[in-house]
PDB file of C-alpha atoms in Angstrom:
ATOM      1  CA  UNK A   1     129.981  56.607  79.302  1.00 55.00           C
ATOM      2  CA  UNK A   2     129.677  60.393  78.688  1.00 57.00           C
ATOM      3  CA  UNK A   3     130.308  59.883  75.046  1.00 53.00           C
ATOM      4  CA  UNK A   4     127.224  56.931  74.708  1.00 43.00           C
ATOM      5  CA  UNK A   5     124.914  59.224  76.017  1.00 44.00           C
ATOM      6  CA  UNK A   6     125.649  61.977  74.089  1.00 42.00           C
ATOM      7  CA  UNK A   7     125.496  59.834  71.050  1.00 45.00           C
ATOM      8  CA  UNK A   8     122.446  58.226  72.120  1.00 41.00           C
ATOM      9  CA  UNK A   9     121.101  61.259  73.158  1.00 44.00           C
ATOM     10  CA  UNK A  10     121.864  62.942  69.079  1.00 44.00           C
ATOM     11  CA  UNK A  11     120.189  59.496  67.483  1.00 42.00           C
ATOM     12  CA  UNK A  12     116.780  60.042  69.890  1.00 43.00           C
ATOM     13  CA  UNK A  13     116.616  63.549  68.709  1.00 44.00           C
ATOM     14  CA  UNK A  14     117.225  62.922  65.605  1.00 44.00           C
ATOM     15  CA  UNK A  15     114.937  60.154  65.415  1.00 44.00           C
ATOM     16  CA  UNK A  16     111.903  62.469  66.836  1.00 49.00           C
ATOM     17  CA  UNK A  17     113.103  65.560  64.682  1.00 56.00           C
ATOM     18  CA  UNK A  18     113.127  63.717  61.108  1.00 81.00           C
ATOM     19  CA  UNK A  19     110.736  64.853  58.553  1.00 91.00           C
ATOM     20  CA  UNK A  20     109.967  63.036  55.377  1.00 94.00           C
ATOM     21  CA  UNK A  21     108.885  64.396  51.843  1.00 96.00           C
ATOM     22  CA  UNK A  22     105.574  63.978  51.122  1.00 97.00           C
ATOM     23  CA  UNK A  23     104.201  64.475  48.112  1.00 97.00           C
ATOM     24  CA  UNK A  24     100.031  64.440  46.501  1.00 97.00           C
ATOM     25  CA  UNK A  25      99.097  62.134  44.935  1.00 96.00           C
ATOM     26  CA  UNK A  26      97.130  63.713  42.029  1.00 96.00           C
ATOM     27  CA  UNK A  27      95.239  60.970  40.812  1.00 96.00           C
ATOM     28  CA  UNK A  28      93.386  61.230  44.432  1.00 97.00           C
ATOM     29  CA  UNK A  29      93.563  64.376  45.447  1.00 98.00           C
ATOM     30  CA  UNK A  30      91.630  67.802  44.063  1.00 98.00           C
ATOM     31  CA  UNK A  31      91.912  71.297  44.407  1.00 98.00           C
ATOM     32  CA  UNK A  32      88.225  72.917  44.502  1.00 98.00           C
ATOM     33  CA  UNK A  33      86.610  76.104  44.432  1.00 98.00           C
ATOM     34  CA  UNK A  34      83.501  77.262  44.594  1.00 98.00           C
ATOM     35  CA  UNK A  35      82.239  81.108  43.772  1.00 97.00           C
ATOM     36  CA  UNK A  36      78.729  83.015  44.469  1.00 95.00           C
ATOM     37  CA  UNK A  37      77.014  83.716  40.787  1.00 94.00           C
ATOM     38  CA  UNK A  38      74.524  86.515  40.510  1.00 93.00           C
ATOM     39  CA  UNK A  39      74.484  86.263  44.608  1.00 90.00           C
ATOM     40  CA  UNK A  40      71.628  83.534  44.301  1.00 93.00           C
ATOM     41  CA  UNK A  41      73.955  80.338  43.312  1.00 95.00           C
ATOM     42  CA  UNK A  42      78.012  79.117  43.570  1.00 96.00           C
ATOM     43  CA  UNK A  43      79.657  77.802  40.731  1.00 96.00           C
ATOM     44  CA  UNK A  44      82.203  75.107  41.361  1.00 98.00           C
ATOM     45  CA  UNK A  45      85.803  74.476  39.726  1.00 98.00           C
ATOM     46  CA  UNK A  46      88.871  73.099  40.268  1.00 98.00           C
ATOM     47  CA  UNK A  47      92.233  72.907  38.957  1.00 98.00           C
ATOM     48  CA  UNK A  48      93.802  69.982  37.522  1.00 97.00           C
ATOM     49  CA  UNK A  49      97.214  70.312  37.463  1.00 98.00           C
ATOM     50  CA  UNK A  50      98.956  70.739  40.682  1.00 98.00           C
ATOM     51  CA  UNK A  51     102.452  70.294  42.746  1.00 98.00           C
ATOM     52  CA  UNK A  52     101.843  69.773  46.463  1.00 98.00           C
ATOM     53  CA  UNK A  53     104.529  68.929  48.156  1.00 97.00           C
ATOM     54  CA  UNK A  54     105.000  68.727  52.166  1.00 96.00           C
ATOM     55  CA  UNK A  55     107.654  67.873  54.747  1.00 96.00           C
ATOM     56  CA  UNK A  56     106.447  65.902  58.093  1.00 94.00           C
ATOM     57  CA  UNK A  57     107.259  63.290  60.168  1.00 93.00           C
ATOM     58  CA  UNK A  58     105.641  59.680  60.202  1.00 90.00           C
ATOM     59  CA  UNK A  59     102.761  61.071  62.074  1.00 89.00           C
ATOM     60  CA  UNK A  60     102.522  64.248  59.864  1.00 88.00           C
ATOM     61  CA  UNK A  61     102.252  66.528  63.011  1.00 85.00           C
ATOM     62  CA  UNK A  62     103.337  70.366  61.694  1.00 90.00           C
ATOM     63  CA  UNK A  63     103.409  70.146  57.948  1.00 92.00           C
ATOM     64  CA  UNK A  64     105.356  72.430  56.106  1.00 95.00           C
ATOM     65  CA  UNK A  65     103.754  72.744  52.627  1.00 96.00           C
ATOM     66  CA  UNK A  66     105.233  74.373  49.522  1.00 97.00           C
ATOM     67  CA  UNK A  67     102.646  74.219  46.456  1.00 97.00           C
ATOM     68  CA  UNK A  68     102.088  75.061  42.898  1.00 98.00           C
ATOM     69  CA  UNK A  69      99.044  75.383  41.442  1.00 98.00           C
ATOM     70  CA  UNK A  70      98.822  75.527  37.347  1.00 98.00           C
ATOM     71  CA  UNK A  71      96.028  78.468  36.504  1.00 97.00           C
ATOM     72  CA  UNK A  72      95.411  77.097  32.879  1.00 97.00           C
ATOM     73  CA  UNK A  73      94.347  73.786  34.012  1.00 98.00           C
ATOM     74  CA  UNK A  74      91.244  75.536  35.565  1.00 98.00           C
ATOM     75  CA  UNK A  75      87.622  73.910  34.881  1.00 98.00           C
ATOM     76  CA  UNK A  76      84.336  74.853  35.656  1.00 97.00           C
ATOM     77  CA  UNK A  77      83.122  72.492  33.178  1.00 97.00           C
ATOM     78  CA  UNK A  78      82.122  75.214  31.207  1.00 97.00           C
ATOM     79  CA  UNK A  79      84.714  75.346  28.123  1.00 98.00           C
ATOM     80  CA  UNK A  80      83.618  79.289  27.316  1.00 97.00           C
ATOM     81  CA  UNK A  81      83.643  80.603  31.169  1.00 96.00           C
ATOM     82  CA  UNK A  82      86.835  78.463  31.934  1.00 98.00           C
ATOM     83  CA  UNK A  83      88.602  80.433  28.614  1.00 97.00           C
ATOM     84  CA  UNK A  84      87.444  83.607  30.643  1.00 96.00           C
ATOM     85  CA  UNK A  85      88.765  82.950  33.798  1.00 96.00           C
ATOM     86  CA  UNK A  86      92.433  82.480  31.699  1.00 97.00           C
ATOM     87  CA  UNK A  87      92.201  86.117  30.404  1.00 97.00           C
ATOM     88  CA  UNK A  88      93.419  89.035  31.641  1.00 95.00           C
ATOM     89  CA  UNK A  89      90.129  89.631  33.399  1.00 94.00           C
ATOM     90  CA  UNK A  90      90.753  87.301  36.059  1.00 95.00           C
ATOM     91  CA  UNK A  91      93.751  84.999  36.246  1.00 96.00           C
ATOM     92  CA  UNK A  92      95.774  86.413  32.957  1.00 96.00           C
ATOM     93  CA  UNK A  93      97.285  82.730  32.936  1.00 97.00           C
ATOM     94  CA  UNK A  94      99.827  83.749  29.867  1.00 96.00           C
ATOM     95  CA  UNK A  95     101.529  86.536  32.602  1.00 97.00           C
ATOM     96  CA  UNK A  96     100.781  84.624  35.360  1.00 97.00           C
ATOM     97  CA  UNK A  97     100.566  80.628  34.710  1.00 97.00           C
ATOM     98  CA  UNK A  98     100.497  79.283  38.294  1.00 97.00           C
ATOM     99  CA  UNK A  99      98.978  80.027  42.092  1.00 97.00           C
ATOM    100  CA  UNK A 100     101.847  79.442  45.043  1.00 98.00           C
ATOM    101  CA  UNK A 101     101.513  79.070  48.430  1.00 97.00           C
ATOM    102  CA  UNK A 102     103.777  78.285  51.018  1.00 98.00           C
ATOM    103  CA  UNK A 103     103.425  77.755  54.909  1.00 97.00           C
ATOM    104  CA  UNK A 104     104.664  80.236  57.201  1.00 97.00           C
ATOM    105  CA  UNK A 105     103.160  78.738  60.493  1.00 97.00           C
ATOM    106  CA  UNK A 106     100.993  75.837  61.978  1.00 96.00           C
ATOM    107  CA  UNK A 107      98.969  75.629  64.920  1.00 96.00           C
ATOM    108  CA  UNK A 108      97.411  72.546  66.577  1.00 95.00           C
ATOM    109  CA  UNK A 109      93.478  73.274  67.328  1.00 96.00           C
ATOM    110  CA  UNK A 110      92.746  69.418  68.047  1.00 95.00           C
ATOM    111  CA  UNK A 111      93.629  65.888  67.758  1.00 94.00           C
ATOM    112  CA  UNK A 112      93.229  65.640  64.166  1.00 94.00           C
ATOM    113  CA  UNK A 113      92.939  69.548  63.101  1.00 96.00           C
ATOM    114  CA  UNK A 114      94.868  72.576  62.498  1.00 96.00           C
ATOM    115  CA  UNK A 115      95.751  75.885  60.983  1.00 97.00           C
ATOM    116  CA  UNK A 116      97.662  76.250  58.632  1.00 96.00           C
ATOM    117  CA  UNK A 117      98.814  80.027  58.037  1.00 98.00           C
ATOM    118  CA  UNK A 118     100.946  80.584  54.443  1.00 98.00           C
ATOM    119  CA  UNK A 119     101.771  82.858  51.649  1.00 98.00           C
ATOM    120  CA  UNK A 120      99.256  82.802  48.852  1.00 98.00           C
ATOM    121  CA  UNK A 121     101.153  84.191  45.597  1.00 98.00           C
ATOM    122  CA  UNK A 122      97.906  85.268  43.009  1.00 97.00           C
ATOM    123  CA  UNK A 123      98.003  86.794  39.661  1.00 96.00           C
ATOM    124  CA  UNK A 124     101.092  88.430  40.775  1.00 95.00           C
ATOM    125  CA  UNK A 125     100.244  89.551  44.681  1.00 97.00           C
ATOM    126  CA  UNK A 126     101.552  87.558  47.594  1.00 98.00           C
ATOM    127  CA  UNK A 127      98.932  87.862  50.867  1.00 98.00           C
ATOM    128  CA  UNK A 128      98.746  85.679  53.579  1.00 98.00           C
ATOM    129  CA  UNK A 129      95.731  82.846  54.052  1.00 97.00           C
ATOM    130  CA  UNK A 130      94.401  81.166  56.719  1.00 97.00           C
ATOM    131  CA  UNK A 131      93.176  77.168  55.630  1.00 97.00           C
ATOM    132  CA  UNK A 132      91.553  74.997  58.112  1.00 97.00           C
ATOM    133  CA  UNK A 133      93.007  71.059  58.414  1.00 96.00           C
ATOM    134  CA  UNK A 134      92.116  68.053  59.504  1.00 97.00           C
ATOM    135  CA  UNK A 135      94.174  64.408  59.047  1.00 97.00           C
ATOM    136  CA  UNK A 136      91.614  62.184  57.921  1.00 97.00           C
ATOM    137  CA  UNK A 137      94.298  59.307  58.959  1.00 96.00           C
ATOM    138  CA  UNK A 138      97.693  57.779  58.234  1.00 96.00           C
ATOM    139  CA  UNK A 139      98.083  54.107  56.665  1.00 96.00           C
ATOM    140  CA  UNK A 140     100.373  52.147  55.042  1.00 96.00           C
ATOM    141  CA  UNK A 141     100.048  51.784  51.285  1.00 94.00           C
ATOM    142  CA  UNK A 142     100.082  48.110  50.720  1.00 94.00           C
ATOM    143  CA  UNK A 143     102.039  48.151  46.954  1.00 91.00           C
ATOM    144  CA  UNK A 144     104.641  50.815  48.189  1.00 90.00           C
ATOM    145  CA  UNK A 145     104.836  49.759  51.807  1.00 93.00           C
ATOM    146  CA  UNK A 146     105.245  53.738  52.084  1.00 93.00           C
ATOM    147  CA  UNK A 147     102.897  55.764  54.410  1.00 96.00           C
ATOM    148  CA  UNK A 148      99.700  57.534  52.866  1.00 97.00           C
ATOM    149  CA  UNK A 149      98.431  60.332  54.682  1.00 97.00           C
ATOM    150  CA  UNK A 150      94.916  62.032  53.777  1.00 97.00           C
ATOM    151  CA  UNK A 151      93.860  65.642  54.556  1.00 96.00           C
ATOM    152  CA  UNK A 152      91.327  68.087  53.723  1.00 98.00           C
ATOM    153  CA  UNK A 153      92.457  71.990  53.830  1.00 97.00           C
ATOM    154  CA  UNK A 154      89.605  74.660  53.432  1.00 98.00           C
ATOM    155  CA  UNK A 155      89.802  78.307  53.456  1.00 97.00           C
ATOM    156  CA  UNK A 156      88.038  81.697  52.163  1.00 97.00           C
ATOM    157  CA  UNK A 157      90.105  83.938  49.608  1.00 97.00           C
ATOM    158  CA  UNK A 158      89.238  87.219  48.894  1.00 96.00           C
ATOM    159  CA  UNK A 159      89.833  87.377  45.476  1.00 96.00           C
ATOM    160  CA  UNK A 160      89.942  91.635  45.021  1.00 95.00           C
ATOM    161  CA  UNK A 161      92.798  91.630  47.347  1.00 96.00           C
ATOM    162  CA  UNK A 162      94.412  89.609  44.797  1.00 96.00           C
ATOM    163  CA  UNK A 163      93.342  91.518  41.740  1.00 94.00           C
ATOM    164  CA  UNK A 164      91.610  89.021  40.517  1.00 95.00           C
ATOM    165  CA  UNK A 165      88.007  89.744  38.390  1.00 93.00           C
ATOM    166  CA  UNK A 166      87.940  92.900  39.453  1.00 87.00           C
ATOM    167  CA  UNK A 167      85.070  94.732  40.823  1.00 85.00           C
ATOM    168  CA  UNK A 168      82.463  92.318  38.852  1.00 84.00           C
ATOM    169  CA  UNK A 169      78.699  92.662  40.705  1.00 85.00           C
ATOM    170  CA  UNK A 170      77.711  89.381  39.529  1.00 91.00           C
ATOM    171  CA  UNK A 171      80.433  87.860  41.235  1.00 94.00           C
ATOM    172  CA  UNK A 172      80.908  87.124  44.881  1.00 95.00           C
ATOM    173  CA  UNK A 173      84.255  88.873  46.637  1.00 95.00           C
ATOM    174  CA  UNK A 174      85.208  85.286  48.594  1.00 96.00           C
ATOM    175  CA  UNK A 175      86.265  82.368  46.919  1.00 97.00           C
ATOM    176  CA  UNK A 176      85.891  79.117  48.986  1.00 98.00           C
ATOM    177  CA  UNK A 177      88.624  76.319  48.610  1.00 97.00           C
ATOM    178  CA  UNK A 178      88.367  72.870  49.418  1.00 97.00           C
ATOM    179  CA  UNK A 179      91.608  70.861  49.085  1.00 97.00           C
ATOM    180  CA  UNK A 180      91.288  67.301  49.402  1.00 98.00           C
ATOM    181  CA  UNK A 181      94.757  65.777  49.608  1.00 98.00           C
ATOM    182  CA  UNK A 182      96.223  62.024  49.886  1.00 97.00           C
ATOM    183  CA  UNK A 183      99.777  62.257  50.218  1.00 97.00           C
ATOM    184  CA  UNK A 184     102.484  59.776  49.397  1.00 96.00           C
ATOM    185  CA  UNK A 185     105.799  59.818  51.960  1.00 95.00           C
ATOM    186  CA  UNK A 186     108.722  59.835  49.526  1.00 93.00           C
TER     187      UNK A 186
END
């Protein structure tokens, strides 16, 4: 009798411990930006190519996220600004060709938000971030049978603490992200 409960005991924990791989779905999901211009106006971006990856249960309480953000894919829609933001005046996407982040802890602030606290790693400096979440909901994708979770992430950067621009006037210090994620469980 001992022995059943211990094992049924190790299969319940188990069962409420186990955390899936969840991965973005790029084709619905974007990584924004937005940045003050001349203090008057923002100018918007976003990146294109991207590796988010997460690990969560079926209810995707306490994500861990590990991402990996490509810095040439950047676009402002603005072909010559976009080439600047690749140079060494900003990004320097040849010495440093991708944006990491990774979660160091999560914290609960309601029934469908959070904050997320992780390492940002930017044109070579690693600093930690704070993004706000909320889980927009959870269904089941009807051609995979495979959960779908969607999210939104936002968060303020301070881009000189990064290195990134450098002192430029016309530019705002704060860069504002909005991620919007749907995420496939693997």
């Amino acid at each position: 009798m001992r022995k059943v409960i211990l094992i049924l005991s190790f299969v319940a924990f188990a069962t409420v411990t186990a955390q899936d791989t969840w991965k973005a779905d790029n084709a619905h999901s974007k990584v924004g930006f937005a940045i003050t211009h001349l203090m008057i106006s923002e100018v918007e971006g976003h990146f294109g190519e991207f590796d988010i990856q997460a690990t969560a249960d079926e209810s995707f309480s306490e994500p861990n996220f590990t991402v990996d953000i490509k810095t040439t894919s950047i676009d402002t829609d603005n072909d010559r600004r976009d080439d600047h933001l690749r140079s060494a005046d900003f990004f320097d996407a040849e010495k440093h060709p991708s944006l990491a982040f990774k979660t160091t802890s999560f914290e609960k602030t309601g029934e469908k938000t959070f904050k997320l606290t992780g390492d940002l790693t930017m044109h070579g400096v690693t600093k930690p971030v704070i993004l706000e979440g909320k889980l927009n909901g959870i269904i089941t994708d009807q051609r995979s049978q495979k959960l779908k979770a969607g999210l939104k992430l936002t968060g303020t950067v301070d881009r000189l603490a990064f290195g990134v621009g450098g002192d430029t006037p016309t530019l705002g210090d704060e860069v504002n992200m909005t991620i919007n994620l749907e995420m496939a469980q693997q």
